[in-house]
mmCIF file of C-alpha atoms in Angstrom:
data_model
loop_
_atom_site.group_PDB
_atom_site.id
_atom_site.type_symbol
_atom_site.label_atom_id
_atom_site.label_comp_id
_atom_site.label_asym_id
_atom_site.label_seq_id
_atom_site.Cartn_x
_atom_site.Cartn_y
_atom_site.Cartn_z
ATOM 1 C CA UNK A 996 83.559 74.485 57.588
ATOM 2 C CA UNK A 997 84.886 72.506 60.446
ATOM 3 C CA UNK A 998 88.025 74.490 61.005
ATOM 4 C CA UNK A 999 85.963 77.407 60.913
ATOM 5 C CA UNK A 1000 83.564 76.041 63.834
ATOM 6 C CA UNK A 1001 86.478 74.948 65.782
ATOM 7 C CA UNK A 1002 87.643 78.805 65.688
ATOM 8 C CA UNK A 1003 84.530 79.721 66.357
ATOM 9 C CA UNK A 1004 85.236 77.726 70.054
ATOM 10 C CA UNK A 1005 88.779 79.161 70.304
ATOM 11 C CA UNK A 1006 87.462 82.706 69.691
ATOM 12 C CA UNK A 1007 87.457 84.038 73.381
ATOM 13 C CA UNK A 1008 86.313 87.824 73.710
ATOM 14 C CA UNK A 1009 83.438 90.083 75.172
ATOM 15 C CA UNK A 1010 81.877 90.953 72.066
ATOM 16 C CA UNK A 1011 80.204 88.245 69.892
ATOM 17 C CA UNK A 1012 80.691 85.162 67.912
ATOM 18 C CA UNK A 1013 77.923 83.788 64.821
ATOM 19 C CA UNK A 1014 77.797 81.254 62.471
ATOM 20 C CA UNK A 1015 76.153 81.438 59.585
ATOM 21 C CA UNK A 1016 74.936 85.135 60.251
ATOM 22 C CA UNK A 1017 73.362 86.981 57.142
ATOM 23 C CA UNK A 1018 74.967 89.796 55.858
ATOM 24 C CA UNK A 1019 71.666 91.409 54.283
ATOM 25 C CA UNK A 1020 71.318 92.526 57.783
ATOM 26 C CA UNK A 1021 74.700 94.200 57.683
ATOM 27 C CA UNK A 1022 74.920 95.616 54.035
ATOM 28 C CA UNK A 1023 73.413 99.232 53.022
ATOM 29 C CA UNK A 1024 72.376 96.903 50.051
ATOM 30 C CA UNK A 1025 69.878 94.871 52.455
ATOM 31 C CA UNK A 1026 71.245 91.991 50.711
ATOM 32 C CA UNK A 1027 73.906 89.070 50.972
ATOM 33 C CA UNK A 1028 73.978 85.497 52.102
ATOM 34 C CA UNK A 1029 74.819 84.076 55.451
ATOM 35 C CA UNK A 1030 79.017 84.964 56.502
ATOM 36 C CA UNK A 1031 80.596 81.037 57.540
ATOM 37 C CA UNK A 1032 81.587 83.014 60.984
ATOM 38 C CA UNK A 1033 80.821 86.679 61.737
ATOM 39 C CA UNK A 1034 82.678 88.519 64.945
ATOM 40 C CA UNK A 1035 81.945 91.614 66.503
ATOM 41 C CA UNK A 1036 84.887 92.621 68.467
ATOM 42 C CA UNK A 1037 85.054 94.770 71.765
ATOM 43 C CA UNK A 1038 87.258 97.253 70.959
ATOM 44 C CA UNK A 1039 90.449 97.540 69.145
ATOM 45 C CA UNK A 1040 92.273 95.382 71.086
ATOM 46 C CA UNK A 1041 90.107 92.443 70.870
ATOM 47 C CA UNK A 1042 89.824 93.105 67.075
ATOM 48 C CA UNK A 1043 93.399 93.416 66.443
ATOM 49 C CA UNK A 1044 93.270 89.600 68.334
ATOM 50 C CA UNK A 1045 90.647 88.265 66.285
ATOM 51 C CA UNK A 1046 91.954 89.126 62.835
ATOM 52 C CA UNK A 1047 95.650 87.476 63.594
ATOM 53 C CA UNK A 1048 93.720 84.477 65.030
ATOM 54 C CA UNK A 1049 91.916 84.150 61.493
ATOM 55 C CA UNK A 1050 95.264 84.862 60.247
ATOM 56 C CA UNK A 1051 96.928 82.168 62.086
ATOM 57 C CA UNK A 1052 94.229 79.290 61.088
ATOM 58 C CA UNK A 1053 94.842 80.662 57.565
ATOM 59 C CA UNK A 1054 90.829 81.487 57.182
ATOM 60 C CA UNK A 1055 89.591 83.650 54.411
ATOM 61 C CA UNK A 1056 89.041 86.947 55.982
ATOM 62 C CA UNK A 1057 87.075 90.273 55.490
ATOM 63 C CA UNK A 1058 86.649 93.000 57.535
ATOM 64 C CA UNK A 1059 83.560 95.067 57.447
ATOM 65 C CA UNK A 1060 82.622 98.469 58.478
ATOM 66 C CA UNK A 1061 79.719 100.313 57.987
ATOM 67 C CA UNK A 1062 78.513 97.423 54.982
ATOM 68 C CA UNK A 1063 78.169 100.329 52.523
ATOM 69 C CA UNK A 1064 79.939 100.185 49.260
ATOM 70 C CA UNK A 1065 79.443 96.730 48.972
ATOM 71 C CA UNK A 1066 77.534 93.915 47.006
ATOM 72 C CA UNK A 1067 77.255 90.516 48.988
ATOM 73 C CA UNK A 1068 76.534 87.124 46.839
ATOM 74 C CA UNK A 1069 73.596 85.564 47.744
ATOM 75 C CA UNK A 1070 75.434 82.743 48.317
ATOM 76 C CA UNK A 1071 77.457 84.767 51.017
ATOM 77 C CA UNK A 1072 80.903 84.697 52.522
ATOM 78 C CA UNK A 1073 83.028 81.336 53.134
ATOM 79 C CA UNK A 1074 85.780 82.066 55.879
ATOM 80 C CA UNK A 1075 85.687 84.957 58.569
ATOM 81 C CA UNK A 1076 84.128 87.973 58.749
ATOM 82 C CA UNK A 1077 85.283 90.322 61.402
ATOM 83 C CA UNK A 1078 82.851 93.648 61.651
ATOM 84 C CA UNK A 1079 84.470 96.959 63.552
ATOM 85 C CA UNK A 1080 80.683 97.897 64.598
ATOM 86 C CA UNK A 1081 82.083 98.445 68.213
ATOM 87 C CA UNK A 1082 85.947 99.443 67.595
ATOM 88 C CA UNK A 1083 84.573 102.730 67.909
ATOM 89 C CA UNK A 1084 87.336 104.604 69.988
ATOM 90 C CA UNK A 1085 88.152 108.493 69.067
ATOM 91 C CA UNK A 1086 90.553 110.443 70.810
ATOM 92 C CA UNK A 1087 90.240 114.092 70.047
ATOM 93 C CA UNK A 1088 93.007 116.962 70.418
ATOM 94 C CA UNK A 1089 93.465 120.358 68.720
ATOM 95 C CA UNK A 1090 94.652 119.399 66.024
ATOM 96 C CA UNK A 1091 92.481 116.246 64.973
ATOM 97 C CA UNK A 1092 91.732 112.924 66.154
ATOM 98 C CA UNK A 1093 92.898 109.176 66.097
ATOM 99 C CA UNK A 1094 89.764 107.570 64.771
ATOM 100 C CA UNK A 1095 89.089 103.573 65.386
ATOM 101 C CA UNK A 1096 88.340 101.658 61.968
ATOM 102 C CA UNK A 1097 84.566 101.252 63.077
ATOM 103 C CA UNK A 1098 83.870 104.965 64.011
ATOM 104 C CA UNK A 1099 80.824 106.349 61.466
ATOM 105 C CA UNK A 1100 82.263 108.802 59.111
ATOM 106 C CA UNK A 1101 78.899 110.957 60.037
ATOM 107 C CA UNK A 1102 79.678 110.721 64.189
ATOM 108 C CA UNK A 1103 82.804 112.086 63.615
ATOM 109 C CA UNK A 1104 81.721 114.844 60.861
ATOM 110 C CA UNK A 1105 79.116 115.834 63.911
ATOM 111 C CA UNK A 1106 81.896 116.143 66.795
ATOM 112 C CA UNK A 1107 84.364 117.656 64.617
ATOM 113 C CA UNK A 1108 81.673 120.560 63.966
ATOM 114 C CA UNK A 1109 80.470 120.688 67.679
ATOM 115 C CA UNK A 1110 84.252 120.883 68.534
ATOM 116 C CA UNK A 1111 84.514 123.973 65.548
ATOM 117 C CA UNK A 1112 87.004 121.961 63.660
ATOM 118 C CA UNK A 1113 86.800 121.509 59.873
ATOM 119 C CA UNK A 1114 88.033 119.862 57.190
ATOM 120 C CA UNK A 1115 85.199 116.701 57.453
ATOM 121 C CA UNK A 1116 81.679 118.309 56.555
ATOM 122 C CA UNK A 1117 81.954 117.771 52.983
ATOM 123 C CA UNK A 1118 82.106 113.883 54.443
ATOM 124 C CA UNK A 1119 79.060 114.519 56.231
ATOM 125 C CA UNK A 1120 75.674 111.842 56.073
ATOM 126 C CA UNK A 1121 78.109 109.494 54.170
ATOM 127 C CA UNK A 1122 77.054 106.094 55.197
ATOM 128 C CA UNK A 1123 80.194 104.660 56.033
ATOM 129 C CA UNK A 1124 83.216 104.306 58.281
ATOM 130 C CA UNK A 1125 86.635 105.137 58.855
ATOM 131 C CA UNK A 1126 88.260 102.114 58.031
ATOM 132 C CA UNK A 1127 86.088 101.679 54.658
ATOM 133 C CA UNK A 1128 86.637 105.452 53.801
ATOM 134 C CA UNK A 1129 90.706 105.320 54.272
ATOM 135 C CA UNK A 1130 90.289 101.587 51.930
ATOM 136 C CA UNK A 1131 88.639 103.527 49.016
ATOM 137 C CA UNK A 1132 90.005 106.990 49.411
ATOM 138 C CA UNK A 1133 86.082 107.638 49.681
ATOM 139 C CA UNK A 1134 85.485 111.291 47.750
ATOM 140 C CA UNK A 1135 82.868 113.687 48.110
ATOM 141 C CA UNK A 1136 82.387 116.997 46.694
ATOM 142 C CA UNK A 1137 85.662 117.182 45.483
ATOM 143 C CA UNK A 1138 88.013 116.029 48.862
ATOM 144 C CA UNK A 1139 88.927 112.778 49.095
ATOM 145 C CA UNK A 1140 89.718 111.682 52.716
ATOM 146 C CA UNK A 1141 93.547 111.217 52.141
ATOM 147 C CA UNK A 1142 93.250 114.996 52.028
ATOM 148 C CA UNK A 1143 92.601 114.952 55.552
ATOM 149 C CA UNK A 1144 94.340 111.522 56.678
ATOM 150 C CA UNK A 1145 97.629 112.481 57.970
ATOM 151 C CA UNK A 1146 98.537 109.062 59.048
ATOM 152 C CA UNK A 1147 97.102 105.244 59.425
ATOM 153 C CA UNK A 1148 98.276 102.248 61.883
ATOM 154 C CA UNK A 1149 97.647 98.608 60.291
ATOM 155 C CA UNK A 1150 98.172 95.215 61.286
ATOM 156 C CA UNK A 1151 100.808 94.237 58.535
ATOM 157 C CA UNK A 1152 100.910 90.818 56.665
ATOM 158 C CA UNK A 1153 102.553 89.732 59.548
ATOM 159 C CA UNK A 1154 100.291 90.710 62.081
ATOM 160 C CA UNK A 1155 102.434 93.459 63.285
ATOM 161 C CA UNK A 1156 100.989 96.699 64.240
ATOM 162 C CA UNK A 1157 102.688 99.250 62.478
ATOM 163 C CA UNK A 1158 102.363 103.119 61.984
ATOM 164 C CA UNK A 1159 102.297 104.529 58.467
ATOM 165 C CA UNK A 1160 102.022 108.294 57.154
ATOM 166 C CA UNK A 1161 100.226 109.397 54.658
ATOM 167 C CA UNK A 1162 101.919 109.667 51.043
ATOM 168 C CA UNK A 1163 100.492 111.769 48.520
ATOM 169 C CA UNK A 1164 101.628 109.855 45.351
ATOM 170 C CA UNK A 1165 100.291 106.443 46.803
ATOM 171 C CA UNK A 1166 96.773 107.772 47.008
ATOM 172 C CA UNK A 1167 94.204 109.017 44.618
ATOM 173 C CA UNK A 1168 90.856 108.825 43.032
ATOM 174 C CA UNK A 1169 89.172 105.776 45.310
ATOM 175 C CA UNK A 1170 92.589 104.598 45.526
ATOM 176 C CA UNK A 1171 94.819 103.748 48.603
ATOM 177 C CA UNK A 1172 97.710 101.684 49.532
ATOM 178 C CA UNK A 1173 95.175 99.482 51.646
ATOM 179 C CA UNK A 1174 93.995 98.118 48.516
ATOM 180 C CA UNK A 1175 95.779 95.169 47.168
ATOM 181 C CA UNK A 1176 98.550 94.745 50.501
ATOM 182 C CA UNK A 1177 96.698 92.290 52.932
ATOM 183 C CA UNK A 1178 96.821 95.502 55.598
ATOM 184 C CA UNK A 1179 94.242 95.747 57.941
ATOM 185 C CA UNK A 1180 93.579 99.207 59.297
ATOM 186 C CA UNK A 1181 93.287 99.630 62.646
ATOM 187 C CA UNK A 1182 92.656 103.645 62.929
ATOM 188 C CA UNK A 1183 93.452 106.643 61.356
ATOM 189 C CA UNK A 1184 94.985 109.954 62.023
ATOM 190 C CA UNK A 1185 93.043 113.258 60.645
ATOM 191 C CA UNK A 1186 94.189 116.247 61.261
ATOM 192 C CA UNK A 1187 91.935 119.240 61.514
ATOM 193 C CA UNK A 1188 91.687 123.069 60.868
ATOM 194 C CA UNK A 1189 89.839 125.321 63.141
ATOM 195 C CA UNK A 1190 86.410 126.873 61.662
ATOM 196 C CA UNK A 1191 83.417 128.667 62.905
ATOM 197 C CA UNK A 1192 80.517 125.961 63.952
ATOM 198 C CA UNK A 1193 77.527 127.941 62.443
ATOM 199 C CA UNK A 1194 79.345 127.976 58.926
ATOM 200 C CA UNK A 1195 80.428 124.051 59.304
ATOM 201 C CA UNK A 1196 77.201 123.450 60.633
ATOM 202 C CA UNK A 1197 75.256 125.247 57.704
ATOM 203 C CA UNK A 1198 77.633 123.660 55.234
ATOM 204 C CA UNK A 1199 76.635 119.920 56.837
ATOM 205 C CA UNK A 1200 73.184 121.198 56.163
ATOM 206 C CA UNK A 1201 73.489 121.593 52.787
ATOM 207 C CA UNK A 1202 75.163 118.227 51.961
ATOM 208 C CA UNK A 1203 72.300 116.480 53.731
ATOM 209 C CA UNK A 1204 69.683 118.371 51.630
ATOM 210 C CA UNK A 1205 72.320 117.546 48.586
ATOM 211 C CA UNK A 1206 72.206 114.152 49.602
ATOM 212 C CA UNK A 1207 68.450 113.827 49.725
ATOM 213 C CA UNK A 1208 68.016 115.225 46.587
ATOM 214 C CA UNK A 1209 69.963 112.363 45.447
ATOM 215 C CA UNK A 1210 67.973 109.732 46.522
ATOM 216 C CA UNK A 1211 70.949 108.566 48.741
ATOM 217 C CA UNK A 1212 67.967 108.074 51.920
ATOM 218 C CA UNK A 1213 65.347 107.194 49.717
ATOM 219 C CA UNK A 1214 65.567 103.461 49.878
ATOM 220 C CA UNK A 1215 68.490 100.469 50.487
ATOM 221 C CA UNK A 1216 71.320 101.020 48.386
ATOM 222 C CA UNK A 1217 75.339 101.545 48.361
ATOM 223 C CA UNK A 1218 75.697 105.091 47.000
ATOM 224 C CA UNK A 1219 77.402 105.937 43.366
ATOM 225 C CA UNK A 1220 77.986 102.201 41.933
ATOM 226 C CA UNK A 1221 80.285 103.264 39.134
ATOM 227 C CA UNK A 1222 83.361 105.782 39.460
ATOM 228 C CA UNK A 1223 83.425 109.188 37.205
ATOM 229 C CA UNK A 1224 85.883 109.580 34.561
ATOM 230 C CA UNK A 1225 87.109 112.903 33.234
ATOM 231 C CA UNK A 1226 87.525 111.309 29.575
ATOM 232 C CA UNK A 1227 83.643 110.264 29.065
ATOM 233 C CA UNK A 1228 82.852 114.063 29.315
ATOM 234 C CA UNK A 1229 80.024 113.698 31.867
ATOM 235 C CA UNK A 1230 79.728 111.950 35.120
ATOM 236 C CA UNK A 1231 78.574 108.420 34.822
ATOM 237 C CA UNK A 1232 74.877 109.191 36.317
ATOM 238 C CA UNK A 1233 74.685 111.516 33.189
ATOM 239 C CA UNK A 1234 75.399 108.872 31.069
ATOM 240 C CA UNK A 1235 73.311 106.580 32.315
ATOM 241 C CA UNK A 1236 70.423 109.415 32.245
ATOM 242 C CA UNK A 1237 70.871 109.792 28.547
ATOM 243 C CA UNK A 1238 70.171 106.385 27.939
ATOM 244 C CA UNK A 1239 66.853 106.356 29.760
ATOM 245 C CA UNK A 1240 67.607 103.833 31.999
ATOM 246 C CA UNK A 1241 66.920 105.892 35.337
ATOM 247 C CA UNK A 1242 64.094 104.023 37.283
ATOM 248 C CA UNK A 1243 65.119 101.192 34.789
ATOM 249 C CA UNK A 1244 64.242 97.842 36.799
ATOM 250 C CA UNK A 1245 65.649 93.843 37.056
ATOM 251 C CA UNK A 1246 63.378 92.447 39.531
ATOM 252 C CA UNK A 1247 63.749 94.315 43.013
ATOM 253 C CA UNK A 1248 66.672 96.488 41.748
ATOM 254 C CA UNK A 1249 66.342 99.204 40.424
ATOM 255 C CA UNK A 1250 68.085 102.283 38.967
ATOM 256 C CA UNK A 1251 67.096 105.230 41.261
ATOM 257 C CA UNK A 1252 64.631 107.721 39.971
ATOM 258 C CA UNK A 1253 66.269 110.180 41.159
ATOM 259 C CA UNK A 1254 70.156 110.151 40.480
ATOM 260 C CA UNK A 1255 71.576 107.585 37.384
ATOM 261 C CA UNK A 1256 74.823 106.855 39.353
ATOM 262 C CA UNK A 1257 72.744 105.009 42.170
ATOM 263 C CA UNK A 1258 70.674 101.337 42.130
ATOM 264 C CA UNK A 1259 68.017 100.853 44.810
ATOM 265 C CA UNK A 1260 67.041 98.180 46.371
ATOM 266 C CA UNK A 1261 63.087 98.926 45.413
ATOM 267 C CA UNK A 1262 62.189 96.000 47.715
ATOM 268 C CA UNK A 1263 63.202 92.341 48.043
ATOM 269 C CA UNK A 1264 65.570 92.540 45.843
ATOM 270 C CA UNK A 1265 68.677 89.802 45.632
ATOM 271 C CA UNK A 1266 72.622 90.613 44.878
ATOM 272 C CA UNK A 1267 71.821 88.778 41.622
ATOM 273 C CA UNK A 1268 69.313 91.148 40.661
ATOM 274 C CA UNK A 1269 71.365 94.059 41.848
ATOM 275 C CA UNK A 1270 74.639 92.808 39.808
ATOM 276 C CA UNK A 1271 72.482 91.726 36.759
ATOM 277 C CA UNK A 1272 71.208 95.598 36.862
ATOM 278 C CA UNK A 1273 74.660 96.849 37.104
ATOM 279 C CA UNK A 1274 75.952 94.541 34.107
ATOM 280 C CA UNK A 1275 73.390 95.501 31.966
ATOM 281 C CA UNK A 1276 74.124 99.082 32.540
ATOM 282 C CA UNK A 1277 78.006 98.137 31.700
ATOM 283 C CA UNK A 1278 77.171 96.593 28.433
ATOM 284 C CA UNK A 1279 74.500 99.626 27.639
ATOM 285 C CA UNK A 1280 77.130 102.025 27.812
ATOM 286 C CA UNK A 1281 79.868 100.175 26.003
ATOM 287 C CA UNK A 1282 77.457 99.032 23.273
ATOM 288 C CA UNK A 1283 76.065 102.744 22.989
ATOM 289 C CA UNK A 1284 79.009 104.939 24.016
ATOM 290 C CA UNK A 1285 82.334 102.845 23.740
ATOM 291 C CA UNK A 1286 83.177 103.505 27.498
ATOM 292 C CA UNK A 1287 84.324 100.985 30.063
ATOM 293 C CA UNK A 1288 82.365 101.864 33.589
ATOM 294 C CA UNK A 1289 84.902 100.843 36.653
ATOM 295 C CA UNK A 1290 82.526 99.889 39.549
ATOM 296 C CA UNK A 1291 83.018 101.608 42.440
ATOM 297 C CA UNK A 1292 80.691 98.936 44.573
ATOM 298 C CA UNK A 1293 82.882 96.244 45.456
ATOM 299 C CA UNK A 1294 81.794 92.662 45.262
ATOM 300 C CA UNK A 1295 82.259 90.520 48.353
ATOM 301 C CA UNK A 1296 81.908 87.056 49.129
ATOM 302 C CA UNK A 1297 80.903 83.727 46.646
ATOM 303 C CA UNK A 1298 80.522 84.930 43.080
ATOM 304 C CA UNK A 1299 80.943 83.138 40.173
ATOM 305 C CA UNK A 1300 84.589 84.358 37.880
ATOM 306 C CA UNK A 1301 82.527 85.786 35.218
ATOM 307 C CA UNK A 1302 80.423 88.040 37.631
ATOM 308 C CA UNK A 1303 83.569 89.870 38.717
ATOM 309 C CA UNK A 1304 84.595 90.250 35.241
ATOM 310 C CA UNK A 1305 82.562 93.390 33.108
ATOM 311 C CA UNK A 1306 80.680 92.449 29.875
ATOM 312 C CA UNK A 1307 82.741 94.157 27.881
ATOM 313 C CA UNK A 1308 86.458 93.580 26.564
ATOM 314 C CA UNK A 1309 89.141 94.405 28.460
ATOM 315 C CA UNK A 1310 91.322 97.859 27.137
#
């Protein structure tokens, strides 16, 4: 904890510098523990600066965008946590834009309509950001967004900014080269067709009132928690419908009412509750059906081995 206070001094930039922040206030969980040292960079150039200073002090380090898609321990995050809340830079042409990490996926789907460009409103209302969207390959209604990331710049493993383009065979469902390579992304490239705005604006409608249906606004929560797979026959909110557990409940998490594939926080819930709600649903379906659920919600921060590990065998 002491090197990470004397960072904390070195740390010289505009934007701003906590210890012992909580990340329920970050998270679309509501939940998660207090982050050792949480920075808010200025811009991209003060972010690319923070994360090889972390780098440099050889600090634990995560990077967080819009805090959706994630489950924070209660006990919350030992090292550095560097949020892209205000790397928010987009530089628009005809064909697309260069999109900072921390832009919202939803500002973006809104300018690329007002500017009549498509290939983003099937992204639309999706409560995250650019540089957690490129991480998981996020997917909705059939597109993932390597479909329309053309190319990505990173600070390397050796804190190098470097360009990369977009290859087909090293994305694909919720998966991207980001995962697993000590990258950080800086921004992305997407490149754009040219629509009518009525139609993209009609079709941004629709995924809203989709969404709603959902329960993706109703309360707190991080969106689908497990992935879909082809081989179970039915999409894992199915699954977990014919088992009765929707509106199933551990104390202030619940499974939503409305959609099987999504757990709420129903109020005050904890990340204990939440992953005890999401184990229990992974050892219902095994038990019942014989299938393995792969989470989609990733777990951040202090958890103990056997939480990241599913209650069931491995294959």
């Amino acid at each position: 904890m002491d090197k990470v206070r004397k960072l904390a001094e070195k740390i010289n930039i505009t934007g701003s510098v906590l210890l012992d922040e909580p990340m329920a206030r970050h998270t679309s969980f509501q939940v998660g523990g207090p982050a050792d040292l949480f920075v808010v960079p200025e811009g991209g150039e003060e972010f690319v600066r923070v994360v090889r200073m972390v780098r440099e002090e050889g600090l634990p380090l995560f990077v967080l965008g819009g805090g959706a898609n994630i489950l924070v321990s209660d006990r919350g995050v030992r090292g550095v946590v560097v949020h892209t809340g205000r790397v928010r830079e987009a530089v628009w042409d005809e064909e697309g834009a260069w999109l900072d990490a921390g832009v919202r996926i939803e500002d973006a789907v809104l300018e690329a309509v007002e500017r009549g460009m498509a290939g983003l409103e099937d992204f639309a209302w999706m409560p995250g950001s650019v540089g957690g969207s490129a991480y998981m390959n996020a997917r909705c209604y059939g597109r993932s967004f390597s479909d329309v990331m053309s190319a990505f710049e990173v600070i390397d493993e050796e804190g190098r900014l470097v360009e990369k383009e977009v290859r087909e065979e090293e994305f694909g469902y919720k998966r991207s080269p980001l995962q697993g390579k000590g990258w950080v992304l800086v921004r992305a490239r997407v490149r754009l067709g040219k629509g009518e705005r009525e139609a993209l604006a009609r079709r941004v409608r629709e995924v809203r009132a989709d969404r709603e249906a959902k329960g993706h606004f109703a309360a707190p929560s991080a969106g689908s928690v497990f992935k879909n797979n082809r081989a179970f026959g039915a999409p894992t909110g199915v699954l977990v419908d014919r088992l009765g557990l929707r509106g199933y409940r551990i104390g202030g998490a619940q499974v939503s009412p409305l959609h099987g594939n999504i757990i709420i926080n129903a109020g005050g819930a904890t990340a204990t509750d939440i992953l005890t709600l999401i184990r229990f649903i992974e050892a219902k379906v095994y038990d019942t059906c014989g299938y393995r659920l792969e989470r989609e919600v990733l777990l951040v921060g202090e958890w103990d081995e056997e939480d990241l590990t599913p209650p069931f065998p491995p294959a």
